[in-house]
XYZ file of C-alpha atoms in Angstrom:
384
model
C -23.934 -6.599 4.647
C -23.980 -3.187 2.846
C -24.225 -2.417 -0.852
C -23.644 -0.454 -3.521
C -25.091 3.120 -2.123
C -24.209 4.702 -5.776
C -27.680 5.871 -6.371
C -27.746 8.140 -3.447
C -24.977 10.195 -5.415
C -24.912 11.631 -9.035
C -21.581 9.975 -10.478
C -21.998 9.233 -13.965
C -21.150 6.016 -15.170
C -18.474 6.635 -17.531
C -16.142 7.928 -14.490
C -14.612 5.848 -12.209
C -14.096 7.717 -8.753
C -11.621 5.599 -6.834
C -10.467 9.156 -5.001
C -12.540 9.691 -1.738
C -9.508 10.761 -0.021
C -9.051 14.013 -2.399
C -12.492 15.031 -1.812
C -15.929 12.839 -1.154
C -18.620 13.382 -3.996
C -21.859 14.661 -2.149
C -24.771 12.797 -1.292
C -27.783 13.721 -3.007
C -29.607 14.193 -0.161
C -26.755 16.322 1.376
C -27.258 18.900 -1.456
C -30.746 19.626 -1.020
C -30.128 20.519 2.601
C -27.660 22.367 1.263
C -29.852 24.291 -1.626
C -32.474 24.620 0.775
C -30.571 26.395 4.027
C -28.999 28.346 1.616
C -32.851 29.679 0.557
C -33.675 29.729 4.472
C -31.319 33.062 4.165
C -33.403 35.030 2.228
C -36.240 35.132 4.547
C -33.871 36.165 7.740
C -37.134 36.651 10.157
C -37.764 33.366 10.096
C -33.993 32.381 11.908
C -34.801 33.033 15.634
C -31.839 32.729 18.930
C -32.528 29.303 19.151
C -31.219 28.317 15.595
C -28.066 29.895 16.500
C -27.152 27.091 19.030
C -29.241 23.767 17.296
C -26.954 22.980 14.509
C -23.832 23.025 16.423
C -25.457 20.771 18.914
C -27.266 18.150 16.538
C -23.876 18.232 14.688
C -21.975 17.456 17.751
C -24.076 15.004 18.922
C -23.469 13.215 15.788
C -20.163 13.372 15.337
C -19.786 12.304 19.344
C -21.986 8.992 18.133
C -20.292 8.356 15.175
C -16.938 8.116 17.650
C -18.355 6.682 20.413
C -17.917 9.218 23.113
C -21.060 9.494 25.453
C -19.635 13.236 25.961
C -21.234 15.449 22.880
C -19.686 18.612 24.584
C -15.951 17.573 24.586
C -17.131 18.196 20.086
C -15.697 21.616 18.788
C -17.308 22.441 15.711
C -14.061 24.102 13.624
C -13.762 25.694 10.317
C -10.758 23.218 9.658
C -7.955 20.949 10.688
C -5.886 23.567 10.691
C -7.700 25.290 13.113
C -8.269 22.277 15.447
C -4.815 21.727 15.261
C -3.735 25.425 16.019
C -5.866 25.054 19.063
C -3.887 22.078 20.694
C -0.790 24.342 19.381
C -1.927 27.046 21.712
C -1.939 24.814 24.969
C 1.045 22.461 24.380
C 3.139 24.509 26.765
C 6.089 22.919 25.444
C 9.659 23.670 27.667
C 13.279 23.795 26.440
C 14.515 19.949 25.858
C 11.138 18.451 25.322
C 10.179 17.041 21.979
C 7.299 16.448 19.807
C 6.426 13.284 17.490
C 5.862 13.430 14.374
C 5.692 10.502 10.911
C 7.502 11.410 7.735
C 5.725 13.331 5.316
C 2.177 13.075 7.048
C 0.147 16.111 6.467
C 1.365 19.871 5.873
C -1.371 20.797 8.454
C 0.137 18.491 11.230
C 3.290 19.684 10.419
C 3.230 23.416 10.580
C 0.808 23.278 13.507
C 3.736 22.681 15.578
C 6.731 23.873 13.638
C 6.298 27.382 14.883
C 5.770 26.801 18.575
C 8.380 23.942 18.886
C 11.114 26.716 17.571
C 9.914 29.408 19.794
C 10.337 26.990 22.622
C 13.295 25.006 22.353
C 12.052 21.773 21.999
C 12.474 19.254 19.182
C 10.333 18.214 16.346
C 11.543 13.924 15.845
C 10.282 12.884 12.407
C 10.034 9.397 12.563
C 11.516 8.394 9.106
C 9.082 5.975 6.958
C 10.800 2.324 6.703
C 11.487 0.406 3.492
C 10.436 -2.829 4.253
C 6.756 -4.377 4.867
C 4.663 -4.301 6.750
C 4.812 -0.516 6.667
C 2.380 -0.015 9.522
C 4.040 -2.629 11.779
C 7.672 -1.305 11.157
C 6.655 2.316 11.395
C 4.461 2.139 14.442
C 7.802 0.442 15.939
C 9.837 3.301 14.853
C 7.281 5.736 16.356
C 7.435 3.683 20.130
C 11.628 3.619 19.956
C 11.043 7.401 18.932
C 9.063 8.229 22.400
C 11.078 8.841 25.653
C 10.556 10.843 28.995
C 10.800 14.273 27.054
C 7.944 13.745 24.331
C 5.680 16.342 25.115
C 2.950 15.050 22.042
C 2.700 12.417 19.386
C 0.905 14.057 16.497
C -0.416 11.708 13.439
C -2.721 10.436 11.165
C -4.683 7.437 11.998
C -3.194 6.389 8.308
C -0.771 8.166 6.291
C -2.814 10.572 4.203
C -0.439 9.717 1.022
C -0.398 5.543 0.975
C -2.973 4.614 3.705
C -0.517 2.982 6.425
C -1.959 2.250 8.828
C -0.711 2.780 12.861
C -1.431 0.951 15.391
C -3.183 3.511 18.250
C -3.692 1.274 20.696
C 0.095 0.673 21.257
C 0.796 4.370 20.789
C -1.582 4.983 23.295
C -0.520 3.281 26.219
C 3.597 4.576 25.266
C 2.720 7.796 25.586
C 0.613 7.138 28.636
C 3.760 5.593 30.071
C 5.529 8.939 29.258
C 2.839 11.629 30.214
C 2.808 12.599 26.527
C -0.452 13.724 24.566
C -1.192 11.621 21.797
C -3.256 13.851 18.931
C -4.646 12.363 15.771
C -5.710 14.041 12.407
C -8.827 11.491 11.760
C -9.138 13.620 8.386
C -8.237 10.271 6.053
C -10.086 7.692 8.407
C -13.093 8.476 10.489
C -15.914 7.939 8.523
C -14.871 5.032 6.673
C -12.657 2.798 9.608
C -13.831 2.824 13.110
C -12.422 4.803 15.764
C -13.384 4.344 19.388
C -12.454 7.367 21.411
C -13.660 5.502 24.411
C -11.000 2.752 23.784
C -7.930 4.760 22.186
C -8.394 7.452 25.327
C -7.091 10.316 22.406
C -6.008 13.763 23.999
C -7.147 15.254 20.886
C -8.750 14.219 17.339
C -9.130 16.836 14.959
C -11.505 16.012 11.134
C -12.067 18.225 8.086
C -15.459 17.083 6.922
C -14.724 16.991 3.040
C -13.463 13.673 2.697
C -14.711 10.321 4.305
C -17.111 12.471 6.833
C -18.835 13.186 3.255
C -19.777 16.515 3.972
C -19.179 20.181 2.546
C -15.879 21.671 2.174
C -14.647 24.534 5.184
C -16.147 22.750 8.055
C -14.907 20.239 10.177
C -15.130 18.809 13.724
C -12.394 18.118 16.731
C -12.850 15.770 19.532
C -10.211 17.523 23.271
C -10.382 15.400 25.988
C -10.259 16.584 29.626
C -6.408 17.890 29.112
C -7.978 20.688 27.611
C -10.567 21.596 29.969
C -8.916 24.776 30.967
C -7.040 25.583 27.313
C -7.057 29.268 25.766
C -8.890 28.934 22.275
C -7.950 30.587 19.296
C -10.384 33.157 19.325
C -12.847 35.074 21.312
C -16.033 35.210 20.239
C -19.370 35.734 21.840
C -20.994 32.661 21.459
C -18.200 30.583 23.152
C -18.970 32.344 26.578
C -21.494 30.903 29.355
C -25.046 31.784 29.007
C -24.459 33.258 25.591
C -28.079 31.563 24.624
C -29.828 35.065 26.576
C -29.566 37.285 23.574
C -31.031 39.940 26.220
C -28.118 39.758 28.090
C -25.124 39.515 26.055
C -23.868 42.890 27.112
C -23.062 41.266 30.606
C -19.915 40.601 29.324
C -18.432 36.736 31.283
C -15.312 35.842 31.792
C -16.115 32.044 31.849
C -16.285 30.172 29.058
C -18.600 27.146 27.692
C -17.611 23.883 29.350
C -15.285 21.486 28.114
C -14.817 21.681 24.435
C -17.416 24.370 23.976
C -14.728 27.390 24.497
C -12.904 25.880 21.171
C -15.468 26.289 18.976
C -15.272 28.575 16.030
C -16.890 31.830 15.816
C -20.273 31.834 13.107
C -20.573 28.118 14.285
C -24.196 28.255 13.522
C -23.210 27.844 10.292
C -26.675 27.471 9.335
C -25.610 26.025 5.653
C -22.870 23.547 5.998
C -23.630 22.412 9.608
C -26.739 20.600 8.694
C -25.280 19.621 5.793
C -22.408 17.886 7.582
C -24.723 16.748 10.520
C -26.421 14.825 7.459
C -23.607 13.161 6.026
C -22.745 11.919 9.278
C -26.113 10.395 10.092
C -26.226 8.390 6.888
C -22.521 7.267 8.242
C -24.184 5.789 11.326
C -27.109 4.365 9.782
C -24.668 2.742 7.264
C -21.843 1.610 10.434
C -18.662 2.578 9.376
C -17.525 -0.978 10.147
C -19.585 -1.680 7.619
C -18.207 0.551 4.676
C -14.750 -0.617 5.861
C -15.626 -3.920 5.144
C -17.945 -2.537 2.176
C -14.267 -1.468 0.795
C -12.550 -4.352 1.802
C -15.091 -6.884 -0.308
C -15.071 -4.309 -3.607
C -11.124 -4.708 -4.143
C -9.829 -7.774 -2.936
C -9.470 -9.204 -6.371
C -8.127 -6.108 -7.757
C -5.558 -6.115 -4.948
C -4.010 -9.778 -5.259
C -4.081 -8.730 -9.220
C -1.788 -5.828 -8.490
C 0.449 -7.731 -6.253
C 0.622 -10.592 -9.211
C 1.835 -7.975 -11.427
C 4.472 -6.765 -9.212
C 2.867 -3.752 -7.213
C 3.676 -3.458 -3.363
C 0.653 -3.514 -1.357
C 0.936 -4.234 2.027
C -0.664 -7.555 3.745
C -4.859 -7.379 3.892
C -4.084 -7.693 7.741
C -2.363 -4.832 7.810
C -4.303 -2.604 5.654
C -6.993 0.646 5.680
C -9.203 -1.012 2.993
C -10.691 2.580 2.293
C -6.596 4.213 1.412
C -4.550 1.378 -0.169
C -1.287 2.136 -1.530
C -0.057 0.885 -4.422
C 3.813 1.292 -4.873
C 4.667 0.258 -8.678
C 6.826 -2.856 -9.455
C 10.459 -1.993 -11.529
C 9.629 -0.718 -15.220
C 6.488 0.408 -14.940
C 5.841 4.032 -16.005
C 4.277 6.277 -13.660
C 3.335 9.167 -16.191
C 2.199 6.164 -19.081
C 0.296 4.966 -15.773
C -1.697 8.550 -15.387
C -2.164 8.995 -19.295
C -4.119 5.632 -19.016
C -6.032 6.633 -15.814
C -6.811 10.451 -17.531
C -8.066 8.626 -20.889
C -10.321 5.682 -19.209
C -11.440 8.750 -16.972
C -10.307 6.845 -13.621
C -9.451 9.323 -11.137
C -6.984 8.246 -8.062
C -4.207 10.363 -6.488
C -0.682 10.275 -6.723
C 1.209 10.358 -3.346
C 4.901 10.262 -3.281
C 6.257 6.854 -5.224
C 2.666 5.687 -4.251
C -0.856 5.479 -6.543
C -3.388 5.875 -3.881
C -6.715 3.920 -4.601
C -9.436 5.681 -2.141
C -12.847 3.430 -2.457
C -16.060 3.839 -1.168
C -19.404 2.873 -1.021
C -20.499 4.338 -4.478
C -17.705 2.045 -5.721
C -18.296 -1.602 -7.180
C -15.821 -4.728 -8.496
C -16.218 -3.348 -12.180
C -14.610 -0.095 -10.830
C -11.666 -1.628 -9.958
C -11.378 -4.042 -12.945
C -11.443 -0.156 -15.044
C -8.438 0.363 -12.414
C -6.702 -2.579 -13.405
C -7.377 -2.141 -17.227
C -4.851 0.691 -16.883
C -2.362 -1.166 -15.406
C -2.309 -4.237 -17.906
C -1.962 -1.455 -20.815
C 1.451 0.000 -19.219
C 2.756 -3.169 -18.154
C 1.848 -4.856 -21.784
């Protein structure tokens, strides 16, 4: 059973971080990898051809454990979801009457990925409308099956809804769009890292993570899982390192056609990254040595209380079986004030997101009971 890890990062103890979904605070032991690969730059003779390739690798590697794919090379390491995103953009292929998937209000960045080339194409973007009732996850991942037919080219979510944490279920998703031929693509941005994803089980065409958030690592690096749809995609860019044999520095003049295998032709140009890809690579092994399963439970144990509390006073919160313990949304009962609500958080110096019509209460392992008791201190003083 895991526990409190909030010595391993430098929150104070007069703030109460309840916001890993805005942004992850950084382990301390991220930081001095940080601080000292940053140093490593000002003695440049000391970086020789090999470093160019080993922090891509261990960071792939990592990631590919932390999902459980035994194939490290179907890992792109990208500069953001964006970017992985683009990518599966730029080999959708989409035809006149076809029709991509997408939820309500997810993500900007799964949105306009596939805006653009829908229009240019003539196919349909479906927006699957959010329901009213509860449970949210249930009702919408219904919605999202009705929603698929013989012309969806591509389902494109989040494994939870980046603004209230509902939660989809995959594995039904997945074998719809089987039935259908259609890709199914997930921005893992607001889940991997804190609830376990099996790529081996869900059978994903594509998952695409910006490493800020529950990956815990630096900001402008991220990591994207293609499956073997993509094995013979266009990427984004062309840079040098993406090509076969690029290792033979003597050689890279004998310009090749072919590109890396698999997932290796996506990868962003300056991947060596020789800052932030160690530092991400770190974050990620302290993920495995914790077990995600075990911070999702970690999460789970920290607000239960809290969460029957806030349904006592009125709050919607979906039902524990149906909830991402790491993203809960709390939607507030009639009469209580949402900006009295955000005075109280600002003065007790709790910090949470707003989402919508939704507070959303992003734990993790730094987090403890008290934490949420601060939490629910705010909410007695507005509802009086």
């Amino acid at each position: 059973m895991l526990s409190c890890q909030k010595s391993l990062f430098s929150i104070p103890d007069e703030i109460t971080y309840l916001n890993c979904a805005y942004m992850s605070p950084q382990l301390k032991q991220v930081e001095r990898i940080g601080q000292e690969m940053v140093s490593r730059k000002s003695q440049p003779w000391l970086i020789q051809p090999d470093d160019f390739f080993k922090p891509g690798e261990a960071l792939k590697s990592a990631f590919a454990r932390l999902i459980n794919t035994p194939e490290k090379d179907r890992i792109a390491v990208i500069p953001s979801v964006s970017y992985g995103l683009g990518t599966v953009a730029r080999n959708l292929n989409l035809k006149p009457g076809q029709n991509v998937i997408v939820a309500e209000a997810q993500f900007p960045s799964n949105y306009y990925a596939w805006s653009r080339v829908v229009s240019e194409s003539g196919a349909e973007m479906k927006v699957v409308k959010a329901p009213t009732g509860s449970p949210r996850g249930t009702l919408w991942t219904e919605a999202i099956l009705q929603a698929i037919d013989a012309n969806t080219s591509m389902v494109a979510l989040g494994n939870v809804h980046w603004a209230d944490g509902t939660l989809y279920d995959l594995k039904r998703i997945r074998v719809r769009t089987e039935e259908v031929g259609a890709l199914l693509v997930i921005d893992g941005t607001q889940s991997v890292g804190a609830l376990p994803l099996d790529i081996s089980e869900l059978r994903l065409d594509a998952l695409v993570c910006g490493g800020y958030k529950w990956l815990m690592g630096p900001y402008s690096l991220g990591v994207a899982y293609y499956g073997p749809r993509f094995d013979n995609g266009i990427p984004l860019e062309e840079n040098w390192i993406n090509r076969l044999n690029s290792e033979d520095f003597n050689a890279l003049i004998n310009y090749r056609d072919e590109y890396k295998p698999q997932a290796g032709r996506y990868m962003m140009g300056e991947q060596s990254n020789f800052v932030l890809a160690p530092m991400l690579t770190a974050a990620i092994e302290q993920l495995l040595e914790w077990g995600v399963a075990n911070v999702q439970e970690y999460c789970k144990r920290i607000a239960a209380n809290a969460i029957e509390d806030l349904r006592e006073m009125g709050c919607q919160i979906d039902p524990n079986s149906h909830l991402a313990h790491h993203l809960i949304g709390v939607r507030l009962p009639e009469g209580m004030d949402m900006p009295r609500l955000q005075a109280e958080f600002k003065k007790r110096r709790v910090f949470v997101s707003t989402r919508g019509n939704a507070i959303r209460v992003a734990p993790n392992v730094y987090n403890t009971p008290d934490d949420f008791e601060v939490l629910l201190d705010c909410f007695r003083e507005v509802r009086g």
